Structure formats: C-alpha cells, structure tokens
Amino acid sequence: MDKLNVLTLSLVIPGGILCFVAVRMLWKYKVFNQLLVLLLCLVFLSGGGLAIFSGLDMASYHYLSDGKPAAVVHFRRESDGQFSAHVKDHMGHEYIQKLTGDYWQLDARVLRLNKHMFRDIEPMIRLEYFYALNVTSRKAASIERSAELLHTSSDLIDSWPFLKKIPWIDRFISLQVTSTMKKPVTDKTVYIVNLTNLGLVAEKSRVADNAP
C-alpha cells in the first residue's frame, strides 16, 4: 500500500473513532437537544445584532424630497489666502473648514428601496466626505468633520459590508456611492448639489456673486 494512503488511514480511522465516541456520548446524555437550543439562540442573536447594527447605521441617513438639493456649497477667500468651504446638507447641518486646493468634490451614500415594493418613498442620503484637490499632486484629503454632522456615526458603524453579503438584500434595497464631478474653488461661488439618477451633480448657482 502506498505510504501516503497508510498515513491518511492512520489519521482518518482514529479521527472517525473519536467522532463516533463523541456522538454516542452526546446522544447518551441528550446534549443534542441543548445544542439545538444553543444554535437557535445563536441564530437569533446574530440576526438581532445585525438588525440593531443596521438600524443604528440607517439612523445617519435621511430622506431627500424631490426637488430639494442634497447640499449647498460655497467658498470665501480668507485673509491668509486660503479658502473656507461651507457645506450645508439638506437637513440644515453645516460644517466649515479651511482648505488649500484648486478643485473640490463631494461624495455621499444613497440608499434606495425597491420601487416596485415600496412606492413613493424617497431615497435616503448621507454625505460622506468633502475633498480638496490640488492641481499639482491630484491628491485628495478629507476635511475635518464637525460633531454635528449626520454621518459621524459612520466612522464606527457601517453595516453595508455585512448586508451586501445577504444574497436577497438587493431585492429590497440598494446602496449607491456617488461623487460630484471635480469643480473649481473660487471666491464667493455657490454650488447647488442635486441628486439625480446618475448620482450627485453640482451646478454653479446664479446667485454666486451674492454668496454670504
């Protein structure tokens, strides 16, 4: 007999015996009933934990009504030559950050429910990062986020990596990560950021010269 087969049998046979003895002991002492209860509890705990985890994550998203901009962005040149970026989301939350850069971008996460199952329900949106891009390096750095931002919880809670592993989840809900196109940073310029079917779109406002 081949040496490899002998080695395999020398491991498989004792292993099978040990498994058989273990099963007999579990059966004899009626541990199987307890195992079923334990497994059922683990399933419930896992499902409940994921539901709580997802609910806390969803709390940072907010419905965006039709025709309402996702955000308003405007810039002011400071005395030191830097720009202060003012970003106000559709809920009225605003954060301000000084930046040095030639272009900016804003990205967000958008949750959409299945339209066939959930009619007349607006998409839910959460602003993620605001980027300042330098012409020379093309490197983007997220500005600091204030404590009043809606998405501060996303640093600790992000349920989507777990939810997207569920095979049937896309039948009910979908996640879109979208960004605006690169736009120039200029003094007293106001941009209106809208959510379209293609994602976030930033357009210069007609009242740019009267920026606050």
PDB file of C-alpha atoms in Angstrom:
ATOM      1  CA  MET A   1       0.000   0.000   0.000  1.00  0.00           C
ATOM      2  CA  ASP A   2       1.201   3.480  -0.786  1.00  0.00           C
ATOM      3  CA  LYS A   3       2.855   5.248   2.154  1.00  0.00           C
ATOM      4  CA  LEU A   4       0.607   8.261   1.702  1.00  0.00           C
ATOM      5  CA  ASN A   5      -2.522   6.086   1.919  1.00  0.00           C
ATOM      6  CA  VAL A   6      -1.230   4.454   5.096  1.00  0.00           C
ATOM      7  CA  LEU A   7      -0.591   7.847   6.650  1.00  0.00           C
ATOM      8  CA  THR A   8      -4.055   9.019   5.607  1.00  0.00           C
ATOM      9  CA  LEU A   9      -5.724   5.950   7.120  1.00  0.00           C
ATOM     10  CA  SER A  10      -3.679   6.307  10.312  1.00  0.00           C
ATOM     11  CA  LEU A  11      -5.278   9.708  10.779  1.00  0.00           C
ATOM     12  CA  VAL A  12      -8.766   9.147   9.360  1.00  0.00           C
ATOM     13  CA  ILE A  13      -9.553   5.941  11.285  1.00  0.00           C
ATOM     14  CA  PRO A  14      -8.659   7.261  14.774  1.00  0.00           C
ATOM     15  CA  GLY A  15     -10.410  10.519  13.914  1.00  0.00           C
ATOM     16  CA  GLY A  16     -13.541   8.653  12.873  1.00  0.00           C
ATOM     17  CA  ILE A  17     -13.485   6.633  16.088  1.00  0.00           C
ATOM     18  CA  LEU A  18     -13.171   9.778  18.188  1.00  0.00           C
ATOM     19  CA  CYS A  19     -16.064  11.408  16.328  1.00  0.00           C
ATOM     20  CA  PHE A  20     -18.214   8.300  16.768  1.00  0.00           C
ATOM     21  CA  VAL A  21     -17.487   8.204  20.502  1.00  0.00           C
ATOM     22  CA  ALA A  22     -18.280  11.908  20.801  1.00  0.00           C
ATOM     23  CA  VAL A  23     -21.618  11.500  19.004  1.00  0.00           C
ATOM     24  CA  ARG A  24     -22.527   8.496  21.191  1.00  0.00           C
ATOM     25  CA  MET A  25     -21.771  10.490  24.323  1.00  0.00           C
ATOM     26  CA  LEU A  26     -23.806  13.456  23.103  1.00  0.00           C
ATOM     27  CA  TRP A  27     -26.706  11.170  22.282  1.00  0.00           C
ATOM     28  CA  LYS A  28     -26.482   9.276  25.551  1.00  0.00           C
ATOM     29  CA  TYR A  29     -26.522  12.397  27.698  1.00  0.00           C
ATOM     30  CA  LYS A  30     -29.140  14.143  25.483  1.00  0.00           C
ATOM     31  CA  VAL A  31     -26.884  17.053  24.739  1.00  0.00           C
ATOM     32  CA  PHE A  32     -28.264  17.324  21.200  1.00  0.00           C
ATOM     33  CA  ASN A  33     -31.429  18.973  22.496  1.00  0.00           C
ATOM     34  CA  GLN A  34     -29.364  21.600  24.260  1.00  0.00           C
ATOM     35  CA  LEU A  35     -27.210  22.104  21.172  1.00  0.00           C
ATOM     36  CA  LEU A  36     -30.270  22.773  19.044  1.00  0.00           C
ATOM     37  CA  VAL A  37     -31.459  25.376  21.532  1.00  0.00           C
ATOM     38  CA  LEU A  38     -27.976  26.887  21.647  1.00  0.00           C
ATOM     39  CA  LEU A  39     -27.736  27.059  17.855  1.00  0.00           C
ATOM     40  CA  LEU A  40     -31.199  28.600  17.638  1.00  0.00           C
ATOM     41  CA  CYS A  41     -30.226  31.229  20.213  1.00  0.00           C
ATOM     42  CA  LEU A  42     -27.044  31.993  18.280  1.00  0.00           C
ATOM     43  CA  VAL A  43     -29.070  32.454  15.095  1.00  0.00           C
ATOM     44  CA  PHE A  44     -31.495  34.803  16.874  1.00  0.00           C
ATOM     45  CA  LEU A  45     -28.643  36.743  18.490  1.00  0.00           C
ATOM     46  CA  SER A  46     -26.850  37.109  15.161  1.00  0.00           C
ATOM     47  CA  GLY A  47     -29.996  38.266  13.388  1.00  0.00           C
ATOM     48  CA  GLY A  48     -30.955  40.621  16.195  1.00  0.00           C
ATOM     49  CA  GLY A  49     -27.449  42.044  16.458  1.00  0.00           C
ATOM     50  CA  LEU A  50     -27.302  42.677  12.715  1.00  0.00           C
ATOM     51  CA  ALA A  51     -30.736  44.332  12.827  1.00  0.00           C
ATOM     52  CA  ILE A  52     -29.664  46.660  15.670  1.00  0.00           C
ATOM     53  CA  PHE A  53     -26.334  47.341  13.968  1.00  0.00           C
ATOM     54  CA  SER A  54     -28.091  48.175  10.691  1.00  0.00           C
ATOM     55  CA  GLY A  55     -30.708  50.318  12.413  1.00  0.00           C
ATOM     56  CA  LEU A  56     -28.063  52.466  14.095  1.00  0.00           C
ATOM     57  CA  ASP A  57     -26.318  52.849  10.751  1.00  0.00           C
ATOM     58  CA  MET A  58     -29.570  53.757   8.961  1.00  0.00           C
ATOM     59  CA  ALA A  59     -30.207  56.496  11.529  1.00  0.00           C
ATOM     60  CA  SER A  60     -27.450  58.548   9.879  1.00  0.00           C
ATOM     61  CA  TYR A  61     -29.337  58.536   6.538  1.00  0.00           C
ATOM     62  CA  HIS A  62     -32.185  60.944   5.840  1.00  0.00           C
ATOM     63  CA  TYR A  63     -34.897  61.065   3.202  1.00  0.00           C
ATOM     64  CA  LEU A  64     -34.306  63.521   0.381  1.00  0.00           C
ATOM     65  CA  SER A  65     -37.507  65.033  -1.017  1.00  0.00           C
ATOM     66  CA  ASP A  66     -37.927  65.547  -4.749  1.00  0.00           C
ATOM     67  CA  GLY A  67     -36.624  68.898  -5.917  1.00  0.00           C
ATOM     68  CA  LYS A  68     -34.647  69.530  -2.743  1.00  0.00           C
ATOM     69  CA  PRO A  69     -30.862  69.893  -3.132  1.00  0.00           C
ATOM     70  CA  ALA A  70     -28.677  67.384  -1.346  1.00  0.00           C
ATOM     71  CA  ALA A  71     -26.256  70.114  -0.311  1.00  0.00           C
ATOM     72  CA  VAL A  72     -25.229  73.722  -0.859  1.00  0.00           C
ATOM     73  CA  VAL A  73     -21.513  74.502  -1.065  1.00  0.00           C
ATOM     74  CA  HIS A  74     -19.917  77.940  -1.138  1.00  0.00           C
ATOM     75  CA  PHE A  75     -16.431  79.353  -0.663  1.00  0.00           C
ATOM     76  CA  ARG A  76     -14.904  82.513   0.796  1.00  0.00           C
ATOM     77  CA  ARG A  77     -11.308  83.635   0.465  1.00  0.00           C
ATOM     78  CA  GLU A  78      -9.707  84.348   3.830  1.00  0.00           C
ATOM     79  CA  SER A  79      -7.056  86.979   4.591  1.00  0.00           C
ATOM     80  CA  ASP A  80      -4.316  84.339   4.630  1.00  0.00           C
ATOM     81  CA  GLY A  81      -5.107  83.335   1.045  1.00  0.00           C
ATOM     82  CA  GLN A  82      -6.851  80.104   2.000  1.00  0.00           C
ATOM     83  CA  PHE A  83     -10.482  79.356   1.288  1.00  0.00           C
ATOM     84  CA  SER A  84     -13.149  78.493   3.811  1.00  0.00           C
ATOM     85  CA  ALA A  85     -15.554  75.883   2.482  1.00  0.00           C
ATOM     86  CA  HIS A  86     -19.130  75.996   3.774  1.00  0.00           C
ATOM     87  CA  VAL A  87     -21.096  72.798   3.206  1.00  0.00           C
ATOM     88  CA  LYS A  88     -24.747  72.646   4.272  1.00  0.00           C
ATOM     89  CA  ASP A  89     -26.711  69.430   3.810  1.00  0.00           C
ATOM     90  CA  HIS A  90     -30.428  69.127   3.096  1.00  0.00           C
ATOM     91  CA  MET A  91     -31.170  68.810   6.807  1.00  0.00           C
ATOM     92  CA  GLY A  92     -29.603  72.199   7.538  1.00  0.00           C
ATOM     93  CA  HIS A  93     -26.457  70.844   9.183  1.00  0.00           C
ATOM     94  CA  GLU A  94     -23.397  72.854   8.213  1.00  0.00           C
ATOM     95  CA  TYR A  95     -19.682  72.484   8.627  1.00  0.00           C
ATOM     96  CA  ILE A  96     -16.888  74.885   7.741  1.00  0.00           C
ATOM     97  CA  GLN A  97     -13.285  74.059   7.004  1.00  0.00           C
ATOM     98  CA  LYS A  98     -10.320  75.943   5.643  1.00  0.00           C
ATOM     99  CA  LEU A  99      -8.736  74.343   2.628  1.00  0.00           C
ATOM    100  CA  THR A 100      -5.962  74.825   0.138  1.00  0.00           C
ATOM    101  CA  GLY A 101      -6.744  73.461  -3.283  1.00  0.00           C
ATOM    102  CA  ASP A 102      -7.856  74.249  -6.784  1.00  0.00           C
ATOM    103  CA  TYR A 103     -10.805  71.858  -7.062  1.00  0.00           C
ATOM    104  CA  TRP A 104     -13.311  70.219  -4.774  1.00  0.00           C
ATOM    105  CA  GLN A 105     -15.545  67.155  -4.734  1.00  0.00           C
ATOM    106  CA  LEU A 106     -18.317  65.902  -2.505  1.00  0.00           C
ATOM    107  CA  ASP A 107     -19.364  62.291  -2.151  1.00  0.00           C
ATOM    108  CA  ALA A 108     -22.305  60.602  -0.493  1.00  0.00           C
ATOM    109  CA  ARG A 109     -24.018  57.287   0.062  1.00  0.00           C
ATOM    110  CA  VAL A 110     -27.535  56.832  -1.245  1.00  0.00           C
ATOM    111  CA  LEU A 111     -29.941  54.106  -0.150  1.00  0.00           C
ATOM    112  CA  ARG A 112     -32.823  53.317  -2.477  1.00  0.00           C
ATOM    113  CA  LEU A 113     -35.709  50.978  -1.695  1.00  0.00           C
ATOM    114  CA  ASN A 114     -37.185  48.754  -4.388  1.00  0.00           C
ATOM    115  CA  LYS A 115     -39.691  50.951  -6.243  1.00  0.00           C
ATOM    116  CA  HIS A 116     -41.950  48.010  -7.073  1.00  0.00           C
ATOM    117  CA  MET A 117     -42.298  47.079  -3.410  1.00  0.00           C
ATOM    118  CA  PHE A 118     -42.042  50.499  -1.756  1.00  0.00           C
ATOM    119  CA  ARG A 119     -43.773  53.128  -3.855  1.00  0.00           C
ATOM    120  CA  ASP A 120     -43.468  56.884  -3.317  1.00  0.00           C
ATOM    121  CA  ILE A 121     -40.543  56.503  -0.915  1.00  0.00           C
ATOM    122  CA  GLU A 122     -37.730  58.979  -1.448  1.00  0.00           C
ATOM    123  CA  PRO A 123     -34.094  57.885  -1.479  1.00  0.00           C
ATOM    124  CA  MET A 124     -32.097  58.235   1.719  1.00  0.00           C
ATOM    125  CA  ILE A 125     -28.783  60.059   1.595  1.00  0.00           C
ATOM    126  CA  ARG A 126     -25.775  60.567   3.842  1.00  0.00           C
ATOM    127  CA  LEU A 127     -22.979  62.965   2.918  1.00  0.00           C
ATOM    128  CA  GLU A 128     -19.621  61.290   3.356  1.00  0.00           C
ATOM    129  CA  TYR A 129     -16.542  63.355   2.520  1.00  0.00           C
ATOM    130  CA  PHE A 130     -15.605  66.724   1.088  1.00  0.00           C
ATOM    131  CA  TYR A 131     -12.361  66.681  -0.873  1.00  0.00           C
ATOM    132  CA  ALA A 132      -9.911  69.428  -1.782  1.00  0.00           C
ATOM    133  CA  LEU A 133      -7.803  68.559  -4.817  1.00  0.00           C
ATOM    134  CA  ASN A 134      -4.512  70.190  -5.672  1.00  0.00           C
ATOM    135  CA  VAL A 135      -3.649  70.661  -9.342  1.00  0.00           C
ATOM    136  CA  THR A 136      -0.030  69.597  -8.892  1.00  0.00           C
ATOM    137  CA  SER A 137      -0.485  66.488  -6.785  1.00  0.00           C
ATOM    138  CA  ARG A 138      -4.077  65.498  -7.582  1.00  0.00           C
ATOM    139  CA  LYS A 139      -4.206  64.149  -4.067  1.00  0.00           C
ATOM    140  CA  ALA A 140      -7.475  64.383  -2.156  1.00  0.00           C
ATOM    141  CA  ALA A 141      -7.710  64.870   1.595  1.00  0.00           C
ATOM    142  CA  SER A 142     -10.989  64.798   3.503  1.00  0.00           C
ATOM    143  CA  ILE A 143     -11.632  67.862   5.609  1.00  0.00           C
ATOM    144  CA  GLU A 144     -12.302  67.556   9.307  1.00  0.00           C
ATOM    145  CA  ARG A 145     -15.892  66.847  10.204  1.00  0.00           C
ATOM    146  CA  SER A 146     -17.663  68.715  12.970  1.00  0.00           C
ATOM    147  CA  ALA A 147     -19.551  66.973  15.759  1.00  0.00           C
ATOM    148  CA  GLU A 148     -22.926  67.999  14.337  1.00  0.00           C
ATOM    149  CA  LEU A 149     -22.515  66.149  11.048  1.00  0.00           C
ATOM    150  CA  LEU A 150     -25.051  63.424  10.406  1.00  0.00           C
ATOM    151  CA  HIS A 151     -22.511  60.888   9.260  1.00  0.00           C
ATOM    152  CA  THR A 152     -20.150  60.973  12.234  1.00  0.00           C
ATOM    153  CA  SER A 153     -21.524  57.588  13.337  1.00  0.00           C
ATOM    154  CA  SER A 154     -20.305  56.001  10.099  1.00  0.00           C
ATOM    155  CA  ASP A 155     -16.767  56.009  11.477  1.00  0.00           C
ATOM    156  CA  LEU A 156     -17.863  53.392  13.998  1.00  0.00           C
ATOM    157  CA  ILE A 157     -20.872  51.782  12.331  1.00  0.00           C
ATOM    158  CA  ASP A 158     -21.011  50.601   8.745  1.00  0.00           C
ATOM    159  CA  SER A 159     -23.466  47.767   8.270  1.00  0.00           C
ATOM    160  CA  TRP A 160     -23.341  47.617   4.479  1.00  0.00           C
ATOM    161  CA  PRO A 161     -20.315  45.250   4.231  1.00  0.00           C
ATOM    162  CA  PHE A 162     -22.433  42.731   6.151  1.00  0.00           C
ATOM    163  CA  LEU A 163     -25.760  43.456   4.472  1.00  0.00           C
ATOM    164  CA  LYS A 164     -24.426  43.135   0.928  1.00  0.00           C
ATOM    165  CA  LYS A 165     -23.367  39.563   1.693  1.00  0.00           C
ATOM    166  CA  ILE A 166     -27.036  38.609   2.066  1.00  0.00           C
ATOM    167  CA  PRO A 167     -27.997  37.152  -1.356  1.00  0.00           C
ATOM    168  CA  TRP A 168     -31.525  38.580  -1.455  1.00  0.00           C
ATOM    169  CA  ILE A 169     -30.838  42.024   0.030  1.00  0.00           C
ATOM    170  CA  ASP A 170     -30.663  43.735  -3.378  1.00  0.00           C
ATOM    171  CA  ARG A 171     -34.301  42.811  -3.977  1.00  0.00           C
ATOM    172  CA  PHE A 172     -35.307  45.255  -1.272  1.00  0.00           C
ATOM    173  CA  ILE A 173     -32.593  47.891  -1.016  1.00  0.00           C
ATOM    174  CA  SER A 174     -29.553  49.095  -2.933  1.00  0.00           C
ATOM    175  CA  LEU A 175     -26.591  51.261  -1.972  1.00  0.00           C
ATOM    176  CA  GLN A 176     -25.006  53.771  -4.321  1.00  0.00           C
ATOM    177  CA  VAL A 177     -21.753  55.564  -3.566  1.00  0.00           C
ATOM    178  CA  THR A 178     -21.668  58.697  -5.703  1.00  0.00           C
ATOM    179  CA  SER A 179     -19.449  61.765  -6.121  1.00  0.00           C
ATOM    180  CA  THR A 180     -19.782  65.111  -7.823  1.00  0.00           C
ATOM    181  CA  MET A 181     -17.560  65.967 -10.742  1.00  0.00           C
ATOM    182  CA  LYS A 182     -14.454  67.963  -9.934  1.00  0.00           C
ATOM    183  CA  LYS A 183     -15.343  71.669  -9.605  1.00  0.00           C
ATOM    184  CA  PRO A 184     -13.088  74.740  -9.245  1.00  0.00           C
ATOM    185  CA  VAL A 185     -12.661  76.542  -5.928  1.00  0.00           C
ATOM    186  CA  THR A 186     -13.308  80.265  -6.430  1.00  0.00           C
ATOM    187  CA  ASP A 187     -14.184  83.102  -4.099  1.00  0.00           C
ATOM    188  CA  LYS A 188     -17.884  83.735  -3.375  1.00  0.00           C
ATOM    189  CA  THR A 189     -19.008  80.876  -5.560  1.00  0.00           C
ATOM    190  CA  VAL A 190     -22.119  78.926  -4.602  1.00  0.00           C
ATOM    191  CA  TYR A 191     -22.793  75.416  -5.860  1.00  0.00           C
ATOM    192  CA  ILE A 192     -26.088  73.574  -5.604  1.00  0.00           C
ATOM    193  CA  VAL A 193     -25.614  69.807  -5.329  1.00  0.00           C
ATOM    194  CA  ASN A 194     -28.569  67.736  -6.543  1.00  0.00           C
ATOM    195  CA  LEU A 195     -29.158  64.004  -6.538  1.00  0.00           C
ATOM    196  CA  THR A 196     -30.077  62.661  -9.980  1.00  0.00           C
ATOM    197  CA  ASN A 197     -30.455  59.183 -11.423  1.00  0.00           C
ATOM    198  CA  LEU A 198     -26.801  59.424 -12.440  1.00  0.00           C
ATOM    199  CA  GLY A 199     -25.638  60.457  -8.970  1.00  0.00           C
ATOM    200  CA  LEU A 200     -24.588  63.755  -7.406  1.00  0.00           C
ATOM    201  CA  VAL A 201     -24.434  66.739  -9.763  1.00  0.00           C
ATOM    202  CA  ALA A 202     -23.011  70.114  -8.674  1.00  0.00           C
ATOM    203  CA  GLU A 203     -24.075  73.225 -10.577  1.00  0.00           C
ATOM    204  CA  LYS A 204     -22.983  76.808 -10.049  1.00  0.00           C
ATOM    205  CA  SER A 205     -25.793  78.931  -8.639  1.00  0.00           C
ATOM    206  CA  ARG A 206     -26.972  82.109 -10.342  1.00  0.00           C
ATOM    207  CA  VAL A 207     -26.600  83.938  -7.036  1.00  0.00           C
ATOM    208  CA  ALA A 208     -22.901  83.146  -6.813  1.00  0.00           C
ATOM    209  CA  ASP A 209     -21.920  86.810  -6.656  1.00  0.00           C
ATOM    210  CA  ASN A 210     -24.124  87.282  -3.613  1.00  0.00           C
ATOM    211  CA  ALA A 211     -22.719  84.421  -1.577  1.00  0.00           C
ATOM    212  CA  PRO A 212     -22.966  85.017   2.166  1.00  0.00           C
TER     213      PRO A 212
END
